[in-house]
Short mmCIF file of N, CA and C in Angstrom, two decimals:
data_model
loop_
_atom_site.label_atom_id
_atom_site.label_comp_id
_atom_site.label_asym_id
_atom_site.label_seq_id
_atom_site.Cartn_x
_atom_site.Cartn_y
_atom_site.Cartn_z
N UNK A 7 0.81 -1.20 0.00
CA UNK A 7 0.00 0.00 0.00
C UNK A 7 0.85 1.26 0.00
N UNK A 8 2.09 1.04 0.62
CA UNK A 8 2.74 2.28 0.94
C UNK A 8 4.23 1.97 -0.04
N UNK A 9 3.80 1.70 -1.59
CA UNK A 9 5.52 1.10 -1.54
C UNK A 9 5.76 2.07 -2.76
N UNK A 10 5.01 3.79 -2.58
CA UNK A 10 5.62 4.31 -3.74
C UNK A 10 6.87 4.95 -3.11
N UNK A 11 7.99 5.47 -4.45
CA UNK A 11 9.10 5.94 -4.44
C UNK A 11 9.16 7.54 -3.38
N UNK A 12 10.05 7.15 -2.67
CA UNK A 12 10.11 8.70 -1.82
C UNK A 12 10.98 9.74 -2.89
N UNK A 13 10.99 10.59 -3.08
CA UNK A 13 11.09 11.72 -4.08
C UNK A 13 12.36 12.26 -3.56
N UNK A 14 13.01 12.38 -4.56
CA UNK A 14 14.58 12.81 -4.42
C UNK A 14 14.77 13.86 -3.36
N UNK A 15 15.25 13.37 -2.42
CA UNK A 15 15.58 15.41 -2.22
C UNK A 15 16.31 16.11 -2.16
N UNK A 16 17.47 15.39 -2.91
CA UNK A 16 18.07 16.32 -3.83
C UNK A 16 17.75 17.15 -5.40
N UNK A 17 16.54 16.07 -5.83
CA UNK A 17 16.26 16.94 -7.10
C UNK A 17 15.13 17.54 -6.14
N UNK A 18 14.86 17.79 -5.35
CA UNK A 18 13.63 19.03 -4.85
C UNK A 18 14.25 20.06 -4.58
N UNK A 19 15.55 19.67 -3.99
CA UNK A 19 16.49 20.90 -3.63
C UNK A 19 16.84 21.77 -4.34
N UNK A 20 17.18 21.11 -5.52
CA UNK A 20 17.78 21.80 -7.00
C UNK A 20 16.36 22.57 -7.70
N UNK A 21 14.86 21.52 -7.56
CA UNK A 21 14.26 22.19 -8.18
C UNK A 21 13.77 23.54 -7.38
N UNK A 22 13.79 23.48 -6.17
CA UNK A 22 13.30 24.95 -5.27
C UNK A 22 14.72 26.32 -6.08
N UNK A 23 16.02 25.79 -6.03
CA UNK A 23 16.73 26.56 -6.26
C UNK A 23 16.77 27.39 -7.83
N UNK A 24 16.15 26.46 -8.93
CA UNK A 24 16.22 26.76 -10.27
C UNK A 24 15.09 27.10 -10.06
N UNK A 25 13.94 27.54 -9.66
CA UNK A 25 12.41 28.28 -9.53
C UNK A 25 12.97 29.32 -8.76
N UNK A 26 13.80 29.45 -7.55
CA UNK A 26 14.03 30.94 -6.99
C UNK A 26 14.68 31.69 -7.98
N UNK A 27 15.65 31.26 -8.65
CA UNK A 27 16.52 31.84 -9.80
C UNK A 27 16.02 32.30 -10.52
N UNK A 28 15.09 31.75 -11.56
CA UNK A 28 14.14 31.84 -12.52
C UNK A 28 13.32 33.00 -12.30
N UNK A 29 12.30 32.90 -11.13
CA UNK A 29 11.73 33.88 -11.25
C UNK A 29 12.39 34.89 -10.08
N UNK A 30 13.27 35.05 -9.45
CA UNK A 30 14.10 36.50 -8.85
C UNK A 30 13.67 36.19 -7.45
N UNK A 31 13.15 35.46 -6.29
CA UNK A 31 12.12 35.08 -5.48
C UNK A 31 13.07 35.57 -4.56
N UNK A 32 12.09 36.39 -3.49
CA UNK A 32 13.07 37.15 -2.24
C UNK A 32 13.19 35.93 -1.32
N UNK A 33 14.25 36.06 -0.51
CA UNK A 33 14.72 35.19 0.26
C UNK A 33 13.78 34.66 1.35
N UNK A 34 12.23 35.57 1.34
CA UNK A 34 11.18 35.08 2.64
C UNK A 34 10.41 34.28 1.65
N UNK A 35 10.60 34.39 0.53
CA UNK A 35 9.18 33.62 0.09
C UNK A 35 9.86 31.92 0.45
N UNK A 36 8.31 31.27 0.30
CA UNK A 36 8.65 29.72 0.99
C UNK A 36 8.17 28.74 -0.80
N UNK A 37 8.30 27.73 -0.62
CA UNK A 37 8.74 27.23 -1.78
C UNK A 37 8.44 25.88 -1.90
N UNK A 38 7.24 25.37 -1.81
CA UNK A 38 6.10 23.66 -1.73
C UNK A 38 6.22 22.99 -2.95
N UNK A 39 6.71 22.23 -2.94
CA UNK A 39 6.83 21.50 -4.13
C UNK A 39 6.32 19.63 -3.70
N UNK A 40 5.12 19.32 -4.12
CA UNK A 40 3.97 18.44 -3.75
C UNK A 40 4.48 17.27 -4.80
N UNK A 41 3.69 16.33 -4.93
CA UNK A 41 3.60 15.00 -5.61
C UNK A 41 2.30 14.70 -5.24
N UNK A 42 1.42 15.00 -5.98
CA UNK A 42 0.17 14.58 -5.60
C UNK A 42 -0.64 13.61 -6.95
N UNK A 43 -1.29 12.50 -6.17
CA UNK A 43 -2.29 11.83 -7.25
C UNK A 43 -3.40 12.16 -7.56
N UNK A 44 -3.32 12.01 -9.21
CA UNK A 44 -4.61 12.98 -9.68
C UNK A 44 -5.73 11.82 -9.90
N UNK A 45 -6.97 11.90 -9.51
CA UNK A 45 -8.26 11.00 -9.82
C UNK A 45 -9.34 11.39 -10.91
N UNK A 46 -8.81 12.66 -11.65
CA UNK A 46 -10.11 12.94 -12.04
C UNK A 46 -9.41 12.63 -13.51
N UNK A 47 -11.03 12.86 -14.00
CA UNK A 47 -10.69 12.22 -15.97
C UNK A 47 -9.79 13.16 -16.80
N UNK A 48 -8.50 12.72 -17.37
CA UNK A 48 -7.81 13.43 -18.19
C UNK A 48 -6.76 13.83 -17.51
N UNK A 49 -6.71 13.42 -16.62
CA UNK A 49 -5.51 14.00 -15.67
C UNK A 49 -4.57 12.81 -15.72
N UNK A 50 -3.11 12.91 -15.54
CA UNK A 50 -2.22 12.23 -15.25
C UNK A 50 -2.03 11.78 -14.33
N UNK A 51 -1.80 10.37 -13.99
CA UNK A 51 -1.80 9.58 -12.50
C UNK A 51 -0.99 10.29 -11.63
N UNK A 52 0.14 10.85 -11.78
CA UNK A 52 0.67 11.67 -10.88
C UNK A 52 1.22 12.90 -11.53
N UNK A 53 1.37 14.62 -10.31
CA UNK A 53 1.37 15.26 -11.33
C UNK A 53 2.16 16.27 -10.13
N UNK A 54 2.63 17.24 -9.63
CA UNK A 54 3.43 18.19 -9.25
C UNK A 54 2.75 19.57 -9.09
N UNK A 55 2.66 19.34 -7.77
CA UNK A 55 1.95 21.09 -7.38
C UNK A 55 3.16 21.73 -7.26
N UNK A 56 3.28 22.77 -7.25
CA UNK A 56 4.83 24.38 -7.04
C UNK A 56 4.06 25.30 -6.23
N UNK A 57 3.83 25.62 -5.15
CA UNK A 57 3.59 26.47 -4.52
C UNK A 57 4.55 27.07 -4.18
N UNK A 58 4.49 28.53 -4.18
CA UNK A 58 5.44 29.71 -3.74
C UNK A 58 4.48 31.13 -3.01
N UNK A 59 4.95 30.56 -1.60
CA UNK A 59 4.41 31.43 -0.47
C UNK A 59 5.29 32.90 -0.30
N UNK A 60 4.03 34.22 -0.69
CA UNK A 60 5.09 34.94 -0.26
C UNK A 60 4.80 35.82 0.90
N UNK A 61 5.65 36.83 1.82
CA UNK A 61 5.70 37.43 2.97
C UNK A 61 4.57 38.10 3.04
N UNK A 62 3.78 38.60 2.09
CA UNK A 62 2.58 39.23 2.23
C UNK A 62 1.34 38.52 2.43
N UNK A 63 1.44 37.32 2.21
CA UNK A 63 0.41 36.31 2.48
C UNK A 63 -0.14 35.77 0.86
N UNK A 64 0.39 36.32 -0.15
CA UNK A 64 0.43 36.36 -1.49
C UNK A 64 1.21 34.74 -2.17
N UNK A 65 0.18 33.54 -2.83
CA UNK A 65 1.01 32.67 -3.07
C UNK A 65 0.56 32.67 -4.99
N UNK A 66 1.19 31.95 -5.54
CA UNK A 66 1.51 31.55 -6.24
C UNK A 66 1.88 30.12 -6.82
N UNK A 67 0.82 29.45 -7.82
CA UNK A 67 0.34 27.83 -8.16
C UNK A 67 0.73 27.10 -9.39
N UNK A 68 1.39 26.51 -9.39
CA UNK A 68 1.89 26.10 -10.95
C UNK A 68 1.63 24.27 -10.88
N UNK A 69 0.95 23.92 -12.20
CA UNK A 69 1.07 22.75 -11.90
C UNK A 69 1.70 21.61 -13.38
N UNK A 70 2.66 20.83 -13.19
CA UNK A 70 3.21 20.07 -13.92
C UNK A 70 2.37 18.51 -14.00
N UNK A 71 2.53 18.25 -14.83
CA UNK A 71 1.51 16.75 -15.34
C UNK A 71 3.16 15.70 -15.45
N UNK A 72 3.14 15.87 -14.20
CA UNK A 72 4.84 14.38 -14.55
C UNK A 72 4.84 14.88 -12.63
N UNK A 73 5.55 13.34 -12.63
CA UNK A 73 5.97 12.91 -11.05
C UNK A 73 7.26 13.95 -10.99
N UNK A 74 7.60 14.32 -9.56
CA UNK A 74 8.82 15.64 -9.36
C UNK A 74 9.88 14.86 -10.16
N UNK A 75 10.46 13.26 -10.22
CA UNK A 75 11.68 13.28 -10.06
C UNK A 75 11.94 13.59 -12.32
N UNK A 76 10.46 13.07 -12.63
CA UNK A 76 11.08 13.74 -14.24
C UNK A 76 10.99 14.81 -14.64
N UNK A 77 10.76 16.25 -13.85
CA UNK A 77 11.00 17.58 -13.95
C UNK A 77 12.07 17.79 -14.23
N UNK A 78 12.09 18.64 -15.44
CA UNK A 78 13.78 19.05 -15.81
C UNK A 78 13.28 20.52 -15.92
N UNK A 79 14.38 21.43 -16.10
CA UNK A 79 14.66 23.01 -16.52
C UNK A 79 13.79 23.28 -16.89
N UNK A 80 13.31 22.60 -18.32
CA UNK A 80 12.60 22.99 -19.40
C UNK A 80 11.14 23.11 -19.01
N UNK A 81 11.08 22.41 -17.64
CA UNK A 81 9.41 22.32 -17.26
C UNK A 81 9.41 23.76 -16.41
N UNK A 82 10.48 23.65 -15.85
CA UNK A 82 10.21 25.31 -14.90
C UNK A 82 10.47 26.33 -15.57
N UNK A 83 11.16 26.59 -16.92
CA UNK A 83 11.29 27.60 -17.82
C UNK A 83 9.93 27.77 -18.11
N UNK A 84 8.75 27.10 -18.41
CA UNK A 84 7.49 27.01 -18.93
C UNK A 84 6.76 27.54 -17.63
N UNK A 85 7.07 27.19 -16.20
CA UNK A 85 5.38 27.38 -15.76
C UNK A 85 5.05 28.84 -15.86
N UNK A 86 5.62 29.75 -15.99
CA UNK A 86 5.24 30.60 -16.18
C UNK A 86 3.65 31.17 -17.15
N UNK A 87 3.96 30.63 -18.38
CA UNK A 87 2.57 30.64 -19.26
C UNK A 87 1.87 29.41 -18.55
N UNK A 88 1.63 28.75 -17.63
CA UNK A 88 0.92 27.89 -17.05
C UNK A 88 0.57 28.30 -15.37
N UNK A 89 0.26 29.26 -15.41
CA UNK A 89 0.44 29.55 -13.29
C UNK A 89 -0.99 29.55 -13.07
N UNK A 90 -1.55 28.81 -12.49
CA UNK A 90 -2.95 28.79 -11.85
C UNK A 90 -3.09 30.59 -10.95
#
């Protein structure tokens, strides 16, 4: 029941660091990066929330259709035209 893969955390590390870079992110904002399973129709069995909390109470939602550990560059160069 419990025998999925625990998620790198070193590629979470890297990916929080190439999203602060990317978009300029002040050093308070906080930085959620999820693995969540999707149930509904058309959705991908697993898929990647990006939350970015900032000091004003102001967040920010991006969501990727792939499990964290096959996120590359090219997916965080993009969320931008994709931000909930």
């Amino acid at each position: 029941m419990f025998n999925r893969k625990k998620s790198n955390v070193e590629k979470i590390r890297n990916l929080k660091l190439l999203i602060s870079e990317k978009y300029k992110l002040p050093d308070t904002a906080i930085i959620s990066i999820a693995e969540l399973t999707c149930h509904e129709p058309n959705c991908p069995p697993l898929e990647t929330v990006i939350t970015v909390r900032f000091e004003k109470g102001l967040t920010k939602n991006w969501r990727v259709a792939k499990p964290i550990n096959e996120i590359e560059e090219s997916n965080i160069n993009d969320l931008e035209s994709h931000s909930h």
